[in-house]
mmCIF file of C-alpha atoms in Angstrom:
data_model
loop_
_atom_site.group_PDB
_atom_site.id
_atom_site.type_symbol
_atom_site.label_atom_id
_atom_site.label_comp_id
_atom_site.label_asym_id
_atom_site.label_seq_id
_atom_site.Cartn_x
_atom_site.Cartn_y
_atom_site.Cartn_z
ATOM 1 C CA MET A 1 5.093 -12.234 -31.898
ATOM 2 C CA LYS A 2 5.396 -16.015 -31.770
ATOM 3 C CA ARG A 3 3.262 -16.759 -28.761
ATOM 4 C CA GLU A 4 4.478 -20.341 -28.472
ATOM 5 C CA ASP A 5 8.023 -19.002 -27.968
ATOM 6 C CA THR A 6 7.070 -16.464 -25.282
ATOM 7 C CA VAL A 7 6.641 -17.193 -21.580
ATOM 8 C CA ILE A 8 5.437 -14.642 -19.031
ATOM 9 C CA PHE A 9 6.084 -15.421 -15.381
ATOM 10 C CA ALA A 10 4.657 -13.489 -12.435
ATOM 11 C CA LEU A 11 6.441 -13.564 -9.107
ATOM 12 C CA SER A 12 4.755 -12.656 -5.827
ATOM 13 C CA SER A 13 4.470 -8.867 -5.818
ATOM 14 C CA ASN A 14 2.022 -8.054 -8.602
ATOM 15 C CA VAL A 15 0.195 -11.108 -9.958
ATOM 16 C CA GLU A 16 -2.934 -9.083 -10.721
ATOM 17 C CA LEU A 17 -1.002 -6.786 -13.068
ATOM 18 C CA ALA A 18 0.676 -9.775 -14.719
ATOM 19 C CA ASP A 19 -2.714 -11.362 -15.384
ATOM 20 C CA GLU A 20 -3.925 -8.155 -17.009
ATOM 21 C CA ILE A 21 -0.836 -8.035 -19.229
ATOM 22 C CA CYS A 22 -1.382 -11.658 -20.279
ATOM 23 C CA GLU A 23 -5.024 -10.922 -21.054
ATOM 24 C CA HIS A 24 -4.039 -8.052 -23.369
ATOM 25 C CA LEU A 25 -1.526 -10.330 -25.111
ATOM 26 C CA ASN A 26 -3.923 -13.294 -25.248
ATOM 27 C CA LEU A 27 -1.352 -15.438 -23.428
ATOM 28 C CA ASP A 28 -1.650 -17.762 -20.463
ATOM 29 C CA ARG A 29 0.561 -16.851 -17.523
ATOM 30 C CA GLY A 30 3.494 -19.233 -17.192
ATOM 31 C CA LYS A 31 3.563 -21.652 -14.280
ATOM 32 C CA ILE A 32 6.219 -20.896 -11.687
ATOM 33 C CA ASP A 33 6.537 -21.866 -8.032
ATOM 34 C CA VAL A 34 7.736 -19.271 -5.498
ATOM 35 C CA LYS A 35 8.399 -20.627 -2.013
ATOM 36 C CA HIS A 36 9.508 -18.849 1.156
ATOM 37 C CA PHE A 37 10.961 -21.215 3.742
ATOM 38 C CA ALA A 38 10.681 -20.772 7.502
ATOM 39 C CA ASP A 39 14.218 -19.402 7.810
ATOM 40 C CA GLY A 40 13.632 -16.810 5.073
ATOM 41 C CA GLU A 41 15.237 -18.669 2.164
ATOM 42 C CA ILE A 42 13.503 -18.323 -1.192
ATOM 43 C CA LEU A 43 13.071 -20.940 -3.911
ATOM 44 C CA VAL A 44 11.815 -20.013 -7.379
ATOM 45 C CA GLU A 45 11.201 -22.872 -9.807
ATOM 46 C CA PRO A 46 9.662 -22.616 -13.298
ATOM 47 C CA LEU A 47 7.157 -25.442 -13.731
ATOM 48 C CA GLU A 48 7.319 -25.494 -17.521
ATOM 49 C CA SER A 49 10.080 -25.551 -20.110
ATOM 50 C CA VAL A 50 11.779 -22.281 -21.029
ATOM 51 C CA ARG A 51 14.464 -23.808 -23.264
ATOM 52 C CA GLY A 52 15.042 -21.578 -26.283
ATOM 53 C CA LYS A 53 12.167 -19.274 -25.309
ATOM 54 C CA SER A 54 11.813 -15.558 -24.674
ATOM 55 C CA VAL A 55 11.009 -15.165 -20.978
ATOM 56 C CA PHE A 56 9.445 -12.136 -19.301
ATOM 57 C CA ILE A 57 9.584 -11.989 -15.496
ATOM 58 C CA ILE A 58 7.084 -9.535 -14.011
ATOM 59 C CA GLN A 59 7.882 -8.244 -10.543
ATOM 60 C CA SER A 60 7.647 -4.855 -8.841
ATOM 61 C CA THR A 61 10.327 -4.636 -6.178
ATOM 62 C CA CYS A 62 8.004 -3.092 -3.615
ATOM 63 C CA SER A 63 7.606 -3.999 0.067
ATOM 64 C CA PRO A 64 9.218 -6.212 1.244
ATOM 65 C CA VAL A 65 11.777 -4.751 -1.156
ATOM 66 C CA SER A 66 14.751 -7.013 -0.455
ATOM 67 C CA GLU A 67 12.603 -10.169 -0.647
ATOM 68 C CA THR A 68 11.031 -9.196 -3.953
ATOM 69 C CA TYR A 69 14.489 -8.464 -5.356
ATOM 70 C CA MET A 70 15.750 -11.873 -4.253
ATOM 71 C CA GLU A 71 12.801 -13.538 -5.980
ATOM 72 C CA VAL A 72 13.781 -11.838 -9.245
ATOM 73 C CA LEU A 73 17.449 -12.765 -8.920
ATOM 74 C CA ILE A 74 16.693 -16.407 -8.167
ATOM 75 C CA ALA A 75 14.118 -16.571 -10.978
ATOM 76 C CA LEU A 76 16.728 -15.181 -13.377
ATOM 77 C CA ASP A 77 19.243 -17.800 -12.298
ATOM 78 C CA ALA A 78 16.678 -20.582 -12.683
ATOM 79 C CA CYS A 79 15.645 -19.482 -16.181
ATOM 80 C CA ARG A 80 19.222 -18.947 -17.315
ATOM 81 C CA ARG A 81 20.248 -22.419 -16.107
ATOM 82 C CA ALA A 82 17.176 -23.841 -17.880
ATOM 83 C CA SER A 83 18.483 -22.473 -21.214
ATOM 84 C CA ALA A 84 16.060 -19.599 -21.799
ATOM 85 C CA ASP A 85 17.023 -17.781 -24.996
ATOM 86 C CA GLU A 86 16.387 -14.244 -23.717
ATOM 87 C CA ILE A 87 15.165 -12.985 -20.343
ATOM 88 C CA THR A 88 13.479 -9.620 -19.840
ATOM 89 C CA VAL A 89 12.693 -8.372 -16.352
ATOM 90 C CA VAL A 90 9.552 -6.230 -16.329
ATOM 91 C CA MET A 91 9.970 -4.218 -13.145
ATOM 92 C CA PRO A 92 7.235 -1.560 -13.077
ATOM 93 C CA TYR A 93 8.597 -0.203 -9.783
ATOM 94 C CA TYR A 94 12.383 -0.268 -9.388
ATOM 95 C CA GLY A 95 13.185 -0.472 -5.680
ATOM 96 C CA TYR A 96 16.286 1.209 -4.226
ATOM 97 C CA ALA A 97 15.970 3.919 -6.899
ATOM 98 C CA ARG A 98 16.236 6.644 -4.255
ATOM 99 C CA GLN A 99 19.755 5.481 -3.398
ATOM 100 C CA ASP A 100 21.116 6.675 -6.731
ATOM 101 C CA ARG A 101 24.064 8.786 -5.517
ATOM 102 C CA LYS A 102 26.297 9.475 -2.538
ATOM 103 C CA ALA A 103 24.377 12.272 -0.829
ATOM 104 C CA ARG A 104 26.758 12.079 2.138
ATOM 105 C CA ALA A 105 30.153 10.546 2.764
ATOM 106 C CA ARG A 106 30.274 6.736 3.008
ATOM 107 C CA GLN A 107 26.750 6.228 1.655
ATOM 108 C CA PRO A 108 26.250 3.340 -0.803
ATOM 109 C CA ILE A 109 24.849 3.683 -4.300
ATOM 110 C CA SER A 110 22.435 0.802 -3.882
ATOM 111 C CA SER A 111 20.606 1.519 -7.121
ATOM 112 C CA LYS A 112 23.793 0.699 -9.037
ATOM 113 C CA LEU A 113 24.279 -2.445 -6.928
ATOM 114 C CA MET A 114 20.791 -3.670 -7.883
ATOM 115 C CA ALA A 115 21.556 -3.049 -11.562
ATOM 116 C CA ASN A 116 24.741 -5.103 -11.226
ATOM 117 C CA LEU A 117 22.896 -7.938 -9.493
ATOM 118 C CA LEU A 118 20.154 -8.110 -12.125
ATOM 119 C CA THR A 119 22.714 -8.202 -14.919
ATOM 120 C CA THR A 120 24.936 -10.779 -13.218
ATOM 121 C CA ALA A 121 21.940 -13.011 -12.436
ATOM 122 C CA GLY A 122 21.111 -13.230 -16.129
ATOM 123 C CA ALA A 123 18.806 -10.398 -17.242
ATOM 124 C CA ASP A 124 19.139 -9.440 -20.913
ATOM 125 C CA ARG A 125 16.840 -6.425 -20.680
ATOM 126 C CA VAL A 126 14.949 -4.523 -17.978
ATOM 127 C CA VAL A 127 11.688 -2.630 -18.499
ATOM 128 C CA MET A 128 10.746 -0.053 -15.861
ATOM 129 C CA ILE A 129 8.274 2.792 -15.447
ATOM 130 C CA ASP A 130 9.124 6.330 -14.319
ATOM 131 C CA LEU A 131 12.458 5.750 -12.640
ATOM 132 C CA HIS A 132 13.115 8.045 -9.691
ATOM 133 C CA ALA A 133 16.134 9.325 -11.635
ATOM 134 C CA PRO A 134 16.337 8.594 -15.385
ATOM 135 C CA GLN A 135 20.138 8.441 -15.090
ATOM 136 C CA ILE A 136 19.727 5.064 -13.347
ATOM 137 C CA GLN A 137 19.508 3.585 -16.844
ATOM 138 C CA GLY A 138 23.215 4.355 -17.098
ATOM 139 C CA PHE A 139 23.902 1.934 -14.236
ATOM 140 C CA PHE A 140 23.022 -0.944 -16.574
ATOM 141 C CA ASP A 141 25.248 -2.468 -19.237
ATOM 142 C CA ILE A 142 22.222 -4.133 -20.858
ATOM 143 C CA PRO A 143 19.287 -2.532 -22.726
ATOM 144 C CA THR A 144 16.708 -0.797 -20.537
ATOM 145 C CA ASP A 145 13.353 0.811 -21.278
ATOM 146 C CA ASP A 146 12.117 3.508 -18.902
ATOM 147 C CA LEU A 147 8.462 3.915 -19.809
ATOM 148 C CA THR A 148 6.352 6.728 -18.443
ATOM 149 C CA ALA A 149 2.807 6.946 -17.105
ATOM 150 C CA VAL A 150 2.628 10.706 -17.694
ATOM 151 C CA SER A 151 0.586 10.396 -20.897
ATOM 152 C CA MET A 152 -2.083 8.236 -19.233
ATOM 153 C CA ILE A 153 -2.167 10.579 -16.223
ATOM 154 C CA GLY A 154 -2.690 13.441 -18.660
ATOM 155 C CA GLN A 155 -5.519 11.550 -20.353
ATOM 156 C CA TYR A 156 -7.178 11.006 -16.966
ATOM 157 C CA TYR A 157 -7.206 14.716 -16.153
ATOM 158 C CA ARG A 158 -8.226 15.783 -19.657
ATOM 159 C CA ASN A 159 -11.284 13.568 -19.294
ATOM 160 C CA LYS A 160 -12.269 15.448 -16.141
ATOM 161 C CA ASN A 161 -12.939 18.545 -18.272
ATOM 162 C CA PHE A 162 -12.028 21.057 -15.570
ATOM 163 C CA GLU A 163 -13.612 24.462 -16.156
ATOM 164 C CA ASP A 164 -10.973 26.377 -14.189
ATOM 165 C CA GLU A 165 -7.388 27.052 -15.228
ATOM 166 C CA ILE A 166 -4.979 24.234 -14.375
ATOM 167 C CA VAL A 167 -1.467 24.527 -12.991
ATOM 168 C CA ILE A 168 0.832 21.499 -12.839
ATOM 169 C CA VAL A 169 2.963 21.575 -9.703
ATOM 170 C CA SER A 170 6.311 19.883 -9.213
ATOM 171 C CA PRO A 171 6.973 19.073 -5.531
ATOM 172 C CA ASP A 172 10.674 19.894 -5.982
ATOM 173 C CA HIS A 173 13.190 21.152 -8.533
ATOM 174 C CA GLY A 174 14.110 17.618 -9.591
ATOM 175 C CA GLY A 175 10.569 16.930 -10.792
ATOM 176 C CA ALA A 176 10.252 20.023 -12.979
ATOM 177 C CA THR A 177 10.801 18.037 -16.186
ATOM 178 C CA ARG A 178 8.010 15.623 -15.235
ATOM 179 C CA ALA A 179 5.675 18.550 -14.514
ATOM 180 C CA ARG A 180 6.516 20.092 -17.885
ATOM 181 C CA LYS A 181 5.748 16.799 -19.665
ATOM 182 C CA LEU A 182 2.338 16.595 -17.968
ATOM 183 C CA SER A 183 1.638 20.236 -18.761
ATOM 184 C CA ASP A 184 2.446 19.554 -22.418
ATOM 185 C CA VAL A 185 -0.386 16.993 -22.638
ATOM 186 C CA ILE A 186 -2.953 19.124 -20.759
ATOM 187 C CA PRO A 187 -3.703 22.061 -23.075
ATOM 188 C CA GLY A 188 -3.657 25.506 -21.483
ATOM 189 C CA SER A 189 -2.000 24.428 -18.251
ATOM 190 C CA THR A 190 0.970 26.177 -16.674
ATOM 191 C CA ILE A 191 3.587 24.913 -14.213
ATOM 192 C CA ALA A 192 4.766 25.819 -10.719
ATOM 193 C CA ILE A 193 7.548 24.430 -8.533
ATOM 194 C CA ILE A 194 7.673 23.957 -4.773
ATOM 195 C CA ASP A 195 11.090 24.842 -3.384
ATOM 196 C CA LYS A 196 11.665 22.577 -0.403
ATOM 197 C CA ARG A 197 14.474 21.380 1.809
ATOM 198 C CA ARG A 198 14.657 17.714 2.823
ATOM 199 C CA THR A 199 15.989 17.307 6.368
ATOM 200 C CA LYS A 200 15.921 13.491 6.576
ATOM 201 C CA PRO A 201 14.274 10.553 4.736
ATOM 202 C CA ASN A 202 10.458 10.812 4.447
ATOM 203 C CA VAL A 203 10.513 14.298 6.003
ATOM 204 C CA ALA A 204 10.563 17.466 3.917
ATOM 205 C CA GLU A 205 9.917 21.110 4.700
ATOM 206 C CA ALA A 206 8.153 23.169 2.023
ATOM 207 C CA MET A 207 9.938 26.497 1.707
ATOM 208 C CA ASN A 208 8.601 28.548 -1.178
ATOM 209 C CA LEU A 209 6.495 28.452 -4.342
ATOM 210 C CA ILE A 210 7.788 29.393 -7.768
ATOM 211 C CA GLY A 211 4.782 30.163 -9.953
ATOM 212 C CA ASP A 212 1.153 31.234 -9.611
ATOM 213 C CA VAL A 213 -1.653 28.974 -8.343
ATOM 214 C CA ASP A 214 -4.109 31.642 -7.183
ATOM 215 C CA GLY A 215 -7.658 30.723 -8.203
ATOM 216 C CA LYS A 216 -6.460 27.702 -10.175
ATOM 217 C CA ILE A 217 -6.795 23.939 -9.910
ATOM 218 C CA ALA A 218 -3.404 22.605 -8.858
ATOM 219 C CA ILE A 219 -2.251 19.113 -9.821
ATOM 220 C CA VAL A 220 0.861 17.948 -7.985
ATOM 221 C CA ILE A 221 2.799 15.366 -10.013
ATOM 222 C CA ASP A 222 5.542 13.134 -8.610
ATOM 223 C CA ASP A 223 7.078 9.761 -9.407
ATOM 224 C CA MET A 224 6.079 8.267 -6.041
ATOM 225 C CA VAL A 225 4.214 8.925 -2.809
ATOM 226 C CA ASP A 226 5.640 7.051 0.176
ATOM 227 C CA THR A 227 4.536 8.282 3.611
ATOM 228 C CA ALA A 228 2.843 11.352 2.033
ATOM 229 C CA GLY A 229 4.598 13.689 4.477
ATOM 230 C CA SER A 230 6.157 15.770 1.703
ATOM 231 C CA LEU A 231 2.858 15.845 -0.180
ATOM 232 C CA MET A 232 0.901 17.154 2.799
ATOM 233 C CA GLY A 233 3.262 20.092 3.306
ATOM 234 C CA GLY A 234 2.962 20.979 -0.347
ATOM 235 C CA ILE A 235 -0.840 20.824 -0.297
ATOM 236 C CA ASP A 236 -1.058 23.215 2.638
ATOM 237 C CA MET A 237 1.250 25.668 0.883
ATOM 238 C CA LEU A 238 -0.780 25.555 -2.340
ATOM 239 C CA TYR A 239 -4.018 26.346 -0.513
ATOM 240 C CA ASP A 240 -2.247 29.135 1.378
ATOM 241 C CA LYS A 241 -1.184 30.562 -1.981
ATOM 242 C CA GLY A 242 -4.790 30.611 -3.195
ATOM 243 C CA ALA A 243 -5.265 27.337 -5.076
ATOM 244 C CA LYS A 244 -8.953 26.590 -5.650
ATOM 245 C CA GLU A 245 -8.562 22.798 -5.475
ATOM 246 C CA VAL A 246 -5.529 20.546 -5.127
ATOM 247 C CA TYR A 247 -5.173 17.141 -6.782
ATOM 248 C CA ALA A 248 -2.122 14.891 -6.757
ATOM 249 C CA ALA A 249 -0.862 12.144 -9.041
ATOM 250 C CA CYS A 250 2.049 9.753 -8.958
ATOM 251 C CA THR A 251 3.145 6.658 -10.816
ATOM 252 C CA HIS A 252 4.132 4.618 -7.763
ATOM 253 C CA GLY A 253 1.718 4.613 -4.816
ATOM 254 C CA ILE A 254 3.977 3.144 -2.133
ATOM 255 C CA LEU A 255 1.739 4.563 0.622
ATOM 256 C CA SER A 256 3.749 3.416 3.630
ATOM 257 C CA GLY A 257 2.915 3.925 7.302
ATOM 258 C CA PRO A 258 0.500 6.813 7.909
ATOM 259 C CA ALA A 259 0.131 7.732 4.224
ATOM 260 C CA VAL A 260 -3.500 6.668 3.743
ATOM 261 C CA GLU A 261 -4.603 8.276 7.000
ATOM 262 C CA ARG A 262 -2.837 11.499 6.075
ATOM 263 C CA ILE A 263 -4.490 11.577 2.664
ATOM 264 C CA ALA A 264 -7.924 10.800 4.097
ATOM 265 C CA SER A 265 -7.739 13.600 6.671
ATOM 266 C CA SER A 266 -6.202 16.185 4.336
ATOM 267 C CA SER A 267 -7.766 18.827 2.120
ATOM 268 C CA LEU A 268 -6.465 17.002 -0.963
ATOM 269 C CA LYS A 269 -9.316 16.375 -3.396
ATOM 270 C CA GLU A 270 -7.861 13.187 -4.851
ATOM 271 C CA LEU A 271 -4.676 11.156 -5.232
ATOM 272 C CA LEU A 272 -4.239 9.327 -8.535
ATOM 273 C CA VAL A 273 -1.838 6.363 -8.626
ATOM 274 C CA THR A 274 -1.111 3.553 -11.068
ATOM 275 C CA ASN A 275 -0.957 -0.160 -10.318
ATOM 276 C CA THR A 276 2.820 -0.524 -10.584
ATOM 277 C CA ILE A 277 2.489 -1.329 -6.874
ATOM 278 C CA PRO A 278 -0.652 -3.154 -5.678
ATOM 279 C CA LEU A 279 -2.711 -1.113 -3.249
ATOM 280 C CA LYS A 280 -3.185 -2.371 0.272
ATOM 281 C CA GLU A 281 -6.778 -2.902 1.355
ATOM 282 C CA GLU A 282 -6.775 0.297 3.417
ATOM 283 C CA ALA A 283 -5.833 2.294 0.322
ATOM 284 C CA ARG A 284 -8.373 0.466 -1.862
ATOM 285 C CA GLN A 285 -11.126 1.472 0.543
ATOM 286 C CA GLU A 286 -10.111 5.149 0.671
ATOM 287 C CA PRO A 287 -12.388 7.115 -1.718
ATOM 288 C CA LYS A 288 -9.783 9.838 -2.259
ATOM 289 C CA ILE A 289 -7.338 7.347 -3.794
ATOM 290 C CA LYS A 290 -7.963 6.485 -7.451
ATOM 291 C CA GLN A 291 -6.015 3.969 -9.513
ATOM 292 C CA ILE A 292 -5.362 3.558 -13.231
ATOM 293 C CA SER A 293 -3.640 0.616 -14.874
ATOM 294 C CA VAL A 294 -0.320 0.381 -16.715
ATOM 295 C CA GLY A 295 -1.200 -3.129 -17.906
ATOM 296 C CA TYR A 296 -2.013 -2.194 -21.498
ATOM 297 C CA MET A 297 1.151 -0.104 -21.849
ATOM 298 C CA LEU A 298 3.344 -2.928 -20.529
ATOM 299 C CA ALA A 299 1.620 -5.414 -22.824
ATOM 300 C CA LYS A 300 2.384 -3.173 -25.799
ATOM 301 C CA ALA A 301 5.997 -2.886 -24.607
ATOM 302 C CA ILE A 302 6.357 -6.669 -24.450
ATOM 303 C CA GLU A 303 4.795 -6.964 -27.887
ATOM 304 C CA ALA A 304 7.196 -4.341 -29.285
ATOM 305 C CA ILE A 305 10.223 -6.107 -27.794
ATOM 306 C CA GLU A 306 9.133 -9.466 -29.182
ATOM 307 C CA THR A 307 8.468 -8.082 -32.666
ATOM 308 C CA HIS A 308 11.597 -5.887 -32.692
ATOM 309 C CA LYS A 309 9.634 -2.649 -32.989
ATOM 310 C CA PRO A 310 10.457 0.649 -31.235
ATOM 311 C CA VAL A 311 9.238 0.975 -27.661
ATOM 312 C CA SER A 312 9.485 4.776 -27.864
ATOM 313 C CA THR A 313 6.093 4.983 -29.599
ATOM 314 C CA LEU A 314 4.492 4.080 -26.255
ATOM 315 C CA PHE A 315 5.493 7.435 -24.745
ATOM 316 C CA ASP A 316 2.595 9.078 -26.603
ATOM 317 C CA LEU A 317 0.211 6.141 -26.374
ATOM 318 C CA PHE A 318 -2.504 8.039 -24.465
ATOM 319 C CA ASN A 319 -2.089 11.501 -26.020
ATOM 320 C CA ASP A 320 -5.406 11.373 -27.858
#
């Protein structure tokens, strides 16, 4: 890649991850000013030329979700008006992904709206990690790359060298494919599925278990953990069904509200998250919460895009 023609900007949500990506690529992070005025208005201004350059804007649209989205949209507009040649949004966590369909009458499909806004504002490509629903890629009329952290999560657990049999548990039917992918990279593991009914947002009732966890180490895999309410119900069920130990892993550790307290006081052995969303200090201090980095994978994705090589090779990057 021609480093002099590439600019990487970090907005406010995940500067630490952006710095790690730049370190892997041996690039300096581009200078950009992000201001929030007293009335809530946002100004994003690149402080160096982007004319004719390939620009990468790194921003996870995590809390405050609407503000972080606005930063991206305004940054896109600024770079487009400054004659950037190509603009890629690297959005490790894609906010509003849970609003991907009309679950009830008159509900919006906000995930599609966000895709429209990103495209209209000037994005040429969007790179994401473990979308809540892979079909969200179809909301875009521009190229998208939905990377996955499953292979690095698998590497993490392989390195633990568990002596007992492992079962990979999906917290619902929708996550069965993700559980199967993790099972495929952890030799000898089987899968199980928790059958649950969601009554309202952030509240779920575990109903039944499909599969056998008796005497095994259970690893619950999901794309995100928000308030951890759903996770706690699943953990209790797994122990009731005879699981020896219960671990959990997710790509996006949102960890809102009482999540950290719930995890700390639970019988969960450990929660593994990635750094698509920066951990709050409370979560950083909790010994049960472990974090691995997606920085190297995103750096390789940027390198592949810039050198016109396939990004798909990154799906097996950590399957050693």
